[in-house]
Amino acid sequence: EAQVELGQIILAGGQGQDAKDRALSVLQTDPKNLEGQLLLSNADALLGNSQDARKEAQAAMELAPSDVRTYVNLAIIEEKAGAADDAIAVLKKAQQVDGSTIVPRMALGDLFERHNRWAESQAEFRSAVALAPRDPKPISALAAVYLKQGDHTSAEKVLTDAKQQAPDEPAICRLLGDYYLAQGKLSEALSEFGILAARYQQDLPIRKTYIQLLIMNRRLDEAAQLNDAILVGAPQDPESLILRGQIQIAENQLDESIVTLRQALKLDPANAMGHYQLGVAFQKKGQSQQAEGEWRTAVRLRPTLQQAWSALGTNAVQQSDWRSLEGIASQLRKISPTSIEGYLFDATAKF
């Protein structure tokens, strides 16, 4: 078991041959080890050995014909090999094998979505929602399909309906607020999370999101009061300390914010947002070099942290570092292809 887990970690790191060697070692000892067989097929798929990967995935299905994971595994390999129709057939077979799980429906919905087969994708996700109405994943997936088609009205309706049908499930109820936040509708997001924070007072993620929105809307006294209440019960909570640091930055208490943010990062050194906010504090103090170091740490820890890339881009403009700016612009366009900022930085770098 430990060998397989290590092999999966190695595979996730892109080391296909090492993962394959570990899988073969496991199967030599136990030829009927399902996890080893799945690892072997995935390793060969990563190495581009499509025919071997397909045979190994089929062997996994023979070992566990009622385990839908084996069908999903084969379908992924078939699609990677360019056999999308075969992948669809495998996933439909998986639904027949076990009609009680959303796993093959989610996988088939994702496949249809990748091929822009929107109606079929929506149908699979709706089927998954019907099977698991209290699971936020299929609801989010269904809304995302509409968003990719530019149909915001339908996406919002999916999330609103889900909230009304599961009023006692905070993970589902917050989806609408998260949607508003992602769309930049801060007043709607603030309203939603205000209601949720009052309803689910023990749900710290919801309360913290509401505090973040209060900060963004410059309602600092309210944010500080709610955040301090969390810290009374959990004084070593890194996220709440970072929120306190943000409030201190907004109130121009820069030295205090640096102390607070360093305390948070001592507790959670890999917190990308903490490094980003510490960089903001340094920048406001005129310490550009320290700020850049924190922002670079932030994007190393979370390559999709757009705020940190934007801060690095602004810093590069101020330093006339056009070579760095061009690379930063490229990263921003990858993270958010519709964002104008990456294109502006790119144009500035090449001007």
mmCIF file of C-alpha atoms in Angstrom:
data_model
loop_
_atom_site.group_PDB
_atom_site.id
_atom_site.type_symbol
_atom_site.label_atom_id
_atom_site.label_comp_id
_atom_site.label_asym_id
_atom_site.label_seq_id
_atom_site.Cartn_x
_atom_site.Cartn_y
_atom_site.Cartn_z
ATOM 1 C CA GLU A 1 0.000 0.000 0.000
ATOM 2 C CA ALA A 2 2.801 2.423 0.904
ATOM 3 C CA GLN A 3 4.566 1.599 -2.369
ATOM 4 C CA VAL A 4 1.434 2.400 -4.364
ATOM 5 C CA GLU A 5 0.848 5.681 -2.496
ATOM 6 C CA LEU A 6 4.437 6.721 -3.117
ATOM 7 C CA GLY A 7 4.053 5.743 -6.764
ATOM 8 C CA GLN A 8 0.961 7.929 -7.057
ATOM 9 C CA ILE A 9 2.878 10.870 -5.608
ATOM 10 C CA ILE A 10 5.735 10.260 -8.042
ATOM 11 C CA LEU A 11 3.262 9.996 -10.918
ATOM 12 C CA ALA A 12 1.630 13.290 -9.918
ATOM 13 C CA GLY A 13 5.107 14.824 -10.160
ATOM 14 C CA GLY A 14 5.359 13.689 -13.791
ATOM 15 C CA GLN A 15 7.857 10.873 -13.233
ATOM 16 C CA GLY A 16 6.136 8.192 -15.259
ATOM 17 C CA GLN A 17 8.959 5.662 -15.439
ATOM 18 C CA ASP A 18 9.641 5.704 -11.696
ATOM 19 C CA ALA A 19 5.928 5.275 -11.030
ATOM 20 C CA LYS A 20 5.788 2.386 -13.484
ATOM 21 C CA ASP A 21 8.739 0.666 -11.822
ATOM 22 C CA ARG A 22 7.018 0.884 -8.443
ATOM 23 C CA ALA A 23 3.778 -0.470 -9.884
ATOM 24 C CA LEU A 24 5.600 -3.412 -11.450
ATOM 25 C CA SER A 25 7.322 -4.106 -8.133
ATOM 26 C CA VAL A 26 3.968 -4.213 -6.356
ATOM 27 C CA LEU A 27 2.414 -6.464 -9.015
ATOM 28 C CA GLN A 28 5.359 -8.839 -8.944
ATOM 29 C CA THR A 29 4.588 -9.489 -5.284
ATOM 30 C CA ASP A 30 0.802 -9.349 -5.678
ATOM 31 C CA PRO A 31 -0.401 -9.792 -9.292
ATOM 32 C CA LYS A 32 -4.008 -9.068 -8.289
ATOM 33 C CA ASN A 33 -3.300 -5.776 -6.565
ATOM 34 C CA LEU A 34 -5.915 -3.420 -8.040
ATOM 35 C CA GLU A 35 -4.225 -0.187 -6.964
ATOM 36 C CA GLY A 36 -0.936 -1.377 -8.437
ATOM 37 C CA GLN A 37 -2.664 -2.228 -11.720
ATOM 38 C CA LEU A 38 -4.310 1.199 -11.884
ATOM 39 C CA LEU A 39 -0.992 2.885 -11.143
ATOM 40 C CA LEU A 40 0.691 0.884 -13.905
ATOM 41 C CA SER A 41 -1.923 1.881 -16.481
ATOM 42 C CA ASN A 42 -1.706 5.545 -15.502
ATOM 43 C CA ALA A 43 2.084 5.493 -15.643
ATOM 44 C CA ASP A 44 2.077 4.011 -19.139
ATOM 45 C CA ALA A 45 -0.536 6.564 -20.212
ATOM 46 C CA LEU A 46 1.737 9.351 -18.986
ATOM 47 C CA LEU A 47 4.675 7.816 -20.843
ATOM 48 C CA GLY A 48 2.632 7.758 -24.058
ATOM 49 C CA ASN A 49 2.339 3.957 -24.158
ATOM 50 C CA SER A 50 -1.333 4.052 -25.102
ATOM 51 C CA GLN A 51 -1.754 0.414 -26.101
ATOM 52 C CA ASP A 52 -0.101 -0.893 -22.932
ATOM 53 C CA ALA A 53 -2.062 1.559 -20.809
ATOM 54 C CA ARG A 54 -5.335 0.412 -22.377
ATOM 55 C CA LYS A 55 -4.543 -3.287 -21.785
ATOM 56 C CA GLU A 56 -3.519 -2.597 -18.199
ATOM 57 C CA ALA A 57 -6.662 -0.581 -17.545
ATOM 58 C CA GLN A 58 -8.763 -3.424 -18.964
ATOM 59 C CA ALA A 59 -6.910 -5.829 -16.677
ATOM 60 C CA ALA A 60 -7.847 -3.612 -13.725
ATOM 61 C CA MET A 61 -11.504 -3.841 -14.797
ATOM 62 C CA GLU A 62 -11.249 -7.629 -14.829
ATOM 63 C CA LEU A 63 -9.826 -7.561 -11.299
ATOM 64 C CA ALA A 64 -12.726 -5.426 -10.025
ATOM 65 C CA PRO A 65 -15.618 -5.481 -12.505
ATOM 66 C CA SER A 66 -17.988 -3.758 -10.065
ATOM 67 C CA ASP A 67 -15.614 -0.914 -9.158
ATOM 68 C CA VAL A 68 -16.558 2.118 -11.278
ATOM 69 C CA ARG A 69 -13.099 3.635 -10.746
ATOM 70 C CA THR A 70 -11.680 1.072 -13.149
ATOM 71 C CA TYR A 71 -14.128 2.166 -15.855
ATOM 72 C CA VAL A 72 -13.362 5.835 -15.304
ATOM 73 C CA ASN A 73 -9.653 5.041 -15.458
ATOM 74 C CA LEU A 74 -10.037 3.260 -18.794
ATOM 75 C CA ALA A 75 -12.209 6.073 -20.147
ATOM 76 C CA ILE A 76 -9.549 8.667 -19.309
ATOM 77 C CA ILE A 77 -6.930 6.592 -21.112
ATOM 78 C CA GLU A 78 -9.199 6.099 -24.136
ATOM 79 C CA GLU A 79 -9.882 9.820 -24.405
ATOM 80 C CA LYS A 80 -6.178 10.686 -24.118
ATOM 81 C CA ALA A 81 -5.547 8.249 -26.959
ATOM 82 C CA GLY A 82 -8.066 10.119 -29.113
ATOM 83 C CA ALA A 83 -10.837 7.546 -28.741
ATOM 84 C CA ALA A 84 -13.519 9.762 -27.229
ATOM 85 C CA ASP A 85 -16.405 7.598 -28.449
ATOM 86 C CA ASP A 86 -14.879 4.536 -26.776
ATOM 87 C CA ALA A 87 -14.440 6.555 -23.579
ATOM 88 C CA ILE A 88 -18.109 7.555 -23.674
ATOM 89 C CA ALA A 89 -19.167 3.934 -24.126
ATOM 90 C CA VAL A 90 -17.034 2.855 -21.143
ATOM 91 C CA LEU A 91 -18.541 5.539 -18.896
ATOM 92 C CA LYS A 92 -22.076 4.628 -19.926
ATOM 93 C CA LYS A 93 -21.251 1.008 -19.060
ATOM 94 C CA ALA A 94 -20.014 2.209 -15.656
ATOM 95 C CA GLN A 95 -23.385 3.849 -15.031
ATOM 96 C CA GLN A 96 -25.055 0.487 -15.664
ATOM 97 C CA VAL A 97 -22.652 -1.283 -13.318
ATOM 98 C CA ASP A 98 -23.387 1.079 -10.440
ATOM 99 C CA GLY A 99 -26.276 3.483 -10.878
ATOM 100 C CA SER A 100 -26.037 4.802 -7.327
ATOM 101 C CA THR A 101 -22.833 6.801 -7.671
ATOM 102 C CA ILE A 102 -22.268 10.129 -9.390
ATOM 103 C CA VAL A 103 -18.649 9.303 -10.324
ATOM 104 C CA PRO A 104 -19.200 8.059 -13.910
ATOM 105 C CA ARG A 105 -21.826 10.747 -14.551
ATOM 106 C CA MET A 106 -19.423 13.463 -13.436
ATOM 107 C CA ALA A 107 -16.665 11.981 -15.584
ATOM 108 C CA LEU A 108 -18.962 11.775 -18.620
ATOM 109 C CA GLY A 109 -20.213 15.322 -18.042
ATOM 110 C CA ASP A 110 -16.608 16.535 -17.923
ATOM 111 C CA LEU A 111 -15.792 14.651 -21.129
ATOM 112 C CA PHE A 112 -18.756 16.121 -23.005
ATOM 113 C CA GLU A 113 -17.804 19.569 -21.719
ATOM 114 C CA ARG A 114 -14.235 19.220 -23.011
ATOM 115 C CA HIS A 115 -15.671 18.430 -26.442
ATOM 116 C CA ASN A 116 -18.171 21.337 -26.316
ATOM 117 C CA ARG A 117 -21.117 18.964 -26.303
ATOM 118 C CA TRP A 118 -22.995 21.275 -23.982
ATOM 119 C CA ALA A 119 -26.467 19.725 -23.919
ATOM 120 C CA GLU A 120 -25.099 16.257 -23.168
ATOM 121 C CA SER A 121 -22.791 17.653 -20.505
ATOM 122 C CA GLN A 122 -25.692 19.458 -18.831
ATOM 123 C CA ALA A 123 -27.770 16.277 -18.917
ATOM 124 C CA GLU A 124 -25.056 14.264 -17.150
ATOM 125 C CA PHE A 125 -24.515 16.888 -14.481
ATOM 126 C CA ARG A 126 -28.259 17.232 -13.912
ATOM 127 C CA SER A 127 -28.448 13.468 -13.490
ATOM 128 C CA ALA A 128 -25.616 13.689 -10.934
ATOM 129 C CA VAL A 129 -27.444 16.477 -9.084
ATOM 130 C CA ALA A 130 -30.574 14.343 -8.944
ATOM 131 C CA LEU A 131 -28.566 11.437 -7.529
ATOM 132 C CA ALA A 132 -26.715 13.542 -4.945
ATOM 133 C CA PRO A 133 -28.742 16.711 -4.317
ATOM 134 C CA ARG A 134 -26.692 17.548 -1.201
ATOM 135 C CA ASP A 135 -23.306 17.315 -2.896
ATOM 136 C CA PRO A 136 -22.008 20.701 -4.102
ATOM 137 C CA LYS A 137 -19.719 19.250 -6.805
ATOM 138 C CA PRO A 138 -22.322 18.404 -9.486
ATOM 139 C CA ILE A 139 -24.170 21.659 -8.787
ATOM 140 C CA SER A 140 -20.968 23.634 -9.329
ATOM 141 C CA ALA A 141 -20.174 21.638 -12.458
ATOM 142 C CA LEU A 142 -23.624 22.277 -13.954
ATOM 143 C CA ALA A 143 -23.381 26.007 -13.276
ATOM 144 C CA ALA A 144 -19.866 26.076 -14.772
ATOM 145 C CA VAL A 145 -21.114 24.551 -18.043
ATOM 146 C CA TYR A 146 -23.605 27.388 -18.424
ATOM 147 C CA LEU A 147 -20.932 29.961 -17.576
ATOM 148 C CA LYS A 148 -18.612 28.587 -20.258
ATOM 149 C CA GLN A 149 -21.393 29.198 -22.760
ATOM 150 C CA GLY A 150 -21.867 32.742 -21.467
ATOM 151 C CA ASP A 151 -25.287 31.897 -20.026
ATOM 152 C CA HIS A 152 -25.012 33.663 -16.666
ATOM 153 C CA THR A 153 -28.777 33.677 -16.123
ATOM 154 C CA SER A 154 -29.013 29.884 -16.190
ATOM 155 C CA ALA A 155 -25.891 29.493 -14.051
ATOM 156 C CA GLU A 156 -27.282 31.795 -11.396
ATOM 157 C CA LYS A 157 -30.629 29.978 -11.477
ATOM 158 C CA VAL A 158 -28.905 26.622 -10.881
ATOM 159 C CA LEU A 159 -27.172 28.014 -7.790
ATOM 160 C CA THR A 160 -30.269 29.827 -6.522
ATOM 161 C CA ASP A 161 -32.415 26.707 -6.901
ATOM 162 C CA ALA A 162 -29.799 24.601 -5.127
ATOM 163 C CA LYS A 163 -29.702 27.033 -2.225
ATOM 164 C CA GLN A 164 -33.475 26.938 -1.873
ATOM 165 C CA GLN A 165 -33.586 23.135 -2.018
ATOM 166 C CA ALA A 166 -30.846 22.601 0.591
ATOM 167 C CA PRO A 167 -31.140 25.514 3.044
ATOM 168 C CA ASP A 168 -29.394 23.524 5.782
ATOM 169 C CA GLU A 169 -26.268 22.754 3.721
ATOM 170 C CA PRO A 170 -23.741 25.615 4.039
ATOM 171 C CA ALA A 171 -21.446 24.137 1.364
ATOM 172 C CA ILE A 172 -24.311 24.402 -1.142
ATOM 173 C CA CYS A 173 -25.769 27.674 0.110
ATOM 174 C CA ARG A 174 -22.446 29.462 -0.265
ATOM 175 C CA LEU A 175 -22.141 28.570 -3.969
ATOM 176 C CA LEU A 176 -24.294 31.534 -5.022
ATOM 177 C CA GLY A 177 -22.189 33.940 -2.965
ATOM 178 C CA ASP A 178 -18.996 32.445 -4.390
ATOM 179 C CA TYR A 179 -20.431 32.939 -7.877
ATOM 180 C CA TYR A 180 -21.130 36.627 -7.174
ATOM 181 C CA LEU A 181 -17.613 37.034 -5.795
ATOM 182 C CA ALA A 182 -16.023 35.374 -8.842
ATOM 183 C CA GLN A 183 -18.056 37.620 -11.130
ATOM 184 C CA GLY A 184 -16.929 40.752 -9.281
ATOM 185 C CA LYS A 185 -20.431 41.464 -7.958
ATOM 186 C CA LEU A 186 -19.181 42.522 -4.553
ATOM 187 C CA SER A 187 -22.394 44.056 -3.218
ATOM 188 C CA GLU A 188 -24.372 40.899 -4.031
ATOM 189 C CA ALA A 189 -21.613 38.711 -2.587
ATOM 190 C CA LEU A 190 -21.495 40.817 0.579
ATOM 191 C CA SER A 191 -25.260 40.517 0.991
ATOM 192 C CA GLU A 192 -25.221 36.737 0.452
ATOM 193 C CA PHE A 193 -22.366 36.060 2.844
ATOM 194 C CA GLY A 194 -23.828 38.423 5.429
ATOM 195 C CA ILE A 195 -26.964 36.288 5.515
ATOM 196 C CA LEU A 196 -24.935 33.070 5.582
ATOM 197 C CA ALA A 197 -22.581 34.275 8.314
ATOM 198 C CA ALA A 198 -25.570 35.081 10.520
ATOM 199 C CA ARG A 199 -27.218 31.731 9.760
ATOM 200 C CA TYR A 200 -24.132 29.510 10.069
ATOM 201 C CA GLN A 201 -22.271 31.154 12.921
ATOM 202 C CA GLN A 202 -20.099 28.086 13.530
ATOM 203 C CA ASP A 203 -18.954 27.849 9.911
ATOM 204 C CA LEU A 204 -15.541 29.535 9.968
ATOM 205 C CA PRO A 205 -14.902 29.486 6.185
ATOM 206 C CA ILE A 206 -18.168 31.361 5.591
ATOM 207 C CA ARG A 207 -17.426 33.856 8.359
ATOM 208 C CA LYS A 208 -13.913 34.442 7.025
ATOM 209 C CA THR A 209 -15.193 35.032 3.498
ATOM 210 C CA TYR A 210 -17.687 37.544 4.886
ATOM 211 C CA ILE A 211 -14.887 39.306 6.785
ATOM 212 C CA GLN A 212 -12.814 39.447 3.582
ATOM 213 C CA LEU A 213 -15.751 41.027 1.766
ATOM 214 C CA LEU A 214 -16.204 43.567 4.555
ATOM 215 C CA ILE A 215 -12.525 44.516 4.161
ATOM 216 C CA MET A 216 -12.926 44.834 0.397
ATOM 217 C CA ASN A 217 -15.907 47.125 0.988
ATOM 218 C CA ARG A 218 -13.940 49.212 3.535
ATOM 219 C CA ARG A 219 -16.223 48.244 6.410
ATOM 220 C CA LEU A 220 -13.166 47.794 8.581
ATOM 221 C CA ASP A 221 -14.688 48.180 12.037
ATOM 222 C CA GLU A 222 -17.217 45.417 11.369
ATOM 223 C CA ALA A 223 -14.529 43.214 9.857
ATOM 224 C CA ALA A 224 -12.226 43.714 12.837
ATOM 225 C CA GLN A 225 -14.990 42.963 15.334
ATOM 226 C CA LEU A 226 -15.964 39.686 13.642
ATOM 227 C CA ASN A 227 -12.358 38.626 13.092
ATOM 228 C CA ASP A 228 -11.353 39.392 16.676
ATOM 229 C CA ALA A 229 -14.222 37.186 17.845
ATOM 230 C CA ILE A 230 -12.694 34.265 15.904
ATOM 231 C CA LEU A 231 -9.237 34.958 17.317
ATOM 232 C CA VAL A 232 -10.557 34.930 20.884
ATOM 233 C CA GLY A 233 -11.397 31.267 20.418
ATOM 234 C CA ALA A 234 -8.501 30.446 18.083
ATOM 235 C CA PRO A 235 -5.626 32.898 18.682
ATOM 236 C CA GLN A 236 -3.240 30.839 16.538
ATOM 237 C CA ASP A 237 -5.495 30.644 13.484
ATOM 238 C CA PRO A 238 -3.278 31.722 10.534
ATOM 239 C CA GLU A 239 -6.127 32.779 8.234
ATOM 240 C CA SER A 240 -7.668 35.043 10.865
ATOM 241 C CA LEU A 241 -4.257 36.541 11.624
ATOM 242 C CA ILE A 242 -3.839 37.272 7.909
ATOM 243 C CA LEU A 243 -7.239 38.957 7.879
ATOM 244 C CA ARG A 244 -6.149 41.045 10.869
ATOM 245 C CA GLY A 245 -3.002 41.964 8.939
ATOM 246 C CA GLN A 246 -5.143 43.060 5.985
ATOM 247 C CA ILE A 247 -7.266 45.246 8.233
ATOM 248 C CA GLN A 248 -4.121 46.806 9.712
ATOM 249 C CA ILE A 249 -2.790 47.507 6.195
ATOM 250 C CA ALA A 250 -6.086 49.156 5.264
ATOM 251 C CA GLU A 251 -5.835 51.297 8.413
ATOM 252 C CA ASN A 252 -2.201 52.164 7.529
ATOM 253 C CA GLN A 253 -0.883 50.359 10.617
ATOM 254 C CA LEU A 254 1.971 48.946 8.569
ATOM 255 C CA ASP A 255 4.441 47.994 11.298
ATOM 256 C CA GLU A 256 1.683 46.223 13.203
ATOM 257 C CA SER A 257 0.550 44.425 10.058
ATOM 258 C CA ILE A 258 4.060 43.128 9.376
ATOM 259 C CA VAL A 259 4.272 41.724 12.902
ATOM 260 C CA THR A 260 0.837 40.091 12.543
ATOM 261 C CA LEU A 261 1.518 38.617 9.107
ATOM 262 C CA ARG A 262 4.886 37.236 10.169
ATOM 263 C CA GLN A 263 3.163 35.583 13.121
ATOM 264 C CA ALA A 264 0.671 33.990 10.708
ATOM 265 C CA LEU A 265 3.428 32.780 8.389
ATOM 266 C CA LYS A 266 5.366 31.311 11.277
ATOM 267 C CA LEU A 267 2.300 29.168 11.931
ATOM 268 C CA ASP A 268 1.658 28.458 8.226
ATOM 269 C CA PRO A 269 4.796 29.129 6.124
ATOM 270 C CA ALA A 270 3.142 27.846 2.925
ATOM 271 C CA ASN A 271 0.225 30.288 3.035
ATOM 272 C CA ALA A 272 0.479 32.133 -0.285
ATOM 273 C CA MET A 273 -2.033 34.821 0.668
ATOM 274 C CA GLY A 274 -0.053 35.593 3.805
ATOM 275 C CA HIS A 275 3.091 36.184 1.741
ATOM 276 C CA TYR A 276 1.133 38.325 -0.702
ATOM 277 C CA GLN A 277 -0.292 40.527 2.050
ATOM 278 C CA LEU A 278 3.118 40.832 3.700
ATOM 279 C CA GLY A 279 4.428 42.019 0.346
ATOM 280 C CA VAL A 280 1.673 44.651 0.236
ATOM 281 C CA ALA A 281 2.704 45.912 3.677
ATOM 282 C CA PHE A 282 6.357 46.126 2.630
ATOM 283 C CA GLN A 283 5.418 47.926 -0.590
ATOM 284 C CA LYS A 284 3.403 50.515 1.319
ATOM 285 C CA LYS A 285 6.454 51.119 3.508
ATOM 286 C CA GLY A 286 8.553 51.701 0.386
ATOM 287 C CA GLN A 287 10.483 48.442 0.777
ATOM 288 C CA SER A 288 10.102 47.225 -2.807
ATOM 289 C CA GLN A 289 12.780 44.556 -2.680
ATOM 290 C CA GLN A 290 11.208 42.814 0.335
ATOM 291 C CA ALA A 291 7.781 43.168 -1.269
ATOM 292 C CA GLU A 292 8.939 41.513 -4.476
ATOM 293 C CA GLY A 293 10.471 38.643 -2.510
ATOM 294 C CA GLU A 294 7.192 37.972 -0.721
ATOM 295 C CA TRP A 295 5.172 38.124 -3.944
ATOM 296 C CA ARG A 296 7.544 35.722 -5.689
ATOM 297 C CA THR A 297 7.180 33.336 -2.768
ATOM 298 C CA ALA A 298 3.409 33.682 -3.059
ATOM 299 C CA VAL A 299 3.304 32.718 -6.750
ATOM 300 C CA ARG A 300 5.726 29.864 -6.172
ATOM 301 C CA LEU A 301 3.380 28.489 -3.530
ATOM 302 C CA ARG A 302 0.227 29.232 -5.551
ATOM 303 C CA PRO A 303 0.985 29.828 -9.235
ATOM 304 C CA THR A 304 -2.618 30.935 -9.904
ATOM 305 C CA LEU A 305 -2.628 33.763 -7.325
ATOM 306 C CA GLN A 306 -3.536 36.582 -9.673
ATOM 307 C CA GLN A 307 -3.134 39.390 -7.119
ATOM 308 C CA ALA A 308 0.506 38.479 -6.553
ATOM 309 C CA TRP A 309 1.272 38.328 -10.291
ATOM 310 C CA SER A 310 -0.422 41.706 -10.736
ATOM 311 C CA ALA A 311 1.655 43.180 -7.910
ATOM 312 C CA LEU A 312 4.823 41.778 -9.468
ATOM 313 C CA GLY A 313 3.808 43.300 -12.805
ATOM 314 C CA THR A 314 3.255 46.736 -11.301
ATOM 315 C CA ASN A 315 6.576 46.450 -9.495
ATOM 316 C CA ALA A 316 8.333 45.472 -12.734
ATOM 317 C CA VAL A 317 6.880 48.547 -14.468
ATOM 318 C CA GLN A 318 8.150 50.764 -11.661
ATOM 319 C CA GLN A 319 11.593 49.152 -11.935
ATOM 320 C CA SER A 320 11.560 49.308 -15.783
ATOM 321 C CA ASP A 321 12.228 45.564 -15.774
ATOM 322 C CA TRP A 322 10.709 44.818 -19.155
ATOM 323 C CA ARG A 323 12.020 41.257 -19.457
ATOM 324 C CA SER A 324 10.381 40.218 -16.173
ATOM 325 C CA LEU A 325 7.225 42.108 -17.120
ATOM 326 C CA GLU A 326 6.836 40.097 -20.321
ATOM 327 C CA GLY A 327 6.987 36.815 -18.384
ATOM 328 C CA ILE A 328 4.545 38.101 -15.772
ATOM 329 C CA ALA A 329 2.143 39.171 -18.513
ATOM 330 C CA SER A 330 2.288 35.665 -19.987
ATOM 331 C CA GLN A 331 1.436 34.121 -16.620
ATOM 332 C CA LEU A 332 -1.508 36.477 -16.106
ATOM 333 C CA ARG A 333 -2.932 35.620 -19.535
ATOM 334 C CA LYS A 334 -2.711 31.912 -18.697
ATOM 335 C CA ILE A 335 -4.495 32.397 -15.367
ATOM 336 C CA SER A 336 -7.200 34.681 -16.735
ATOM 337 C CA PRO A 337 -7.381 34.788 -20.543
ATOM 338 C CA THR A 338 -10.161 37.387 -20.455
ATOM 339 C CA SER A 339 -8.351 39.744 -18.080
ATOM 340 C CA ILE A 340 -7.062 42.890 -19.767
ATOM 341 C CA GLU A 341 -4.209 43.346 -17.275
ATOM 342 C CA GLY A 342 -1.980 40.660 -18.781
ATOM 343 C CA TYR A 343 -2.336 42.184 -22.238
ATOM 344 C CA LEU A 344 -1.597 45.673 -20.925
ATOM 345 C CA PHE A 345 1.571 44.473 -19.209
ATOM 346 C CA ASP A 346 2.615 42.635 -22.394
ATOM 347 C CA ALA A 347 2.076 45.742 -24.510
ATOM 348 C CA THR A 348 4.024 47.858 -22.012
ATOM 349 C CA ALA A 349 6.930 45.402 -22.032
ATOM 350 C CA LYS A 350 7.146 45.455 -25.827
ATOM 351 C CA PHE A 351 6.577 49.194 -26.277
#
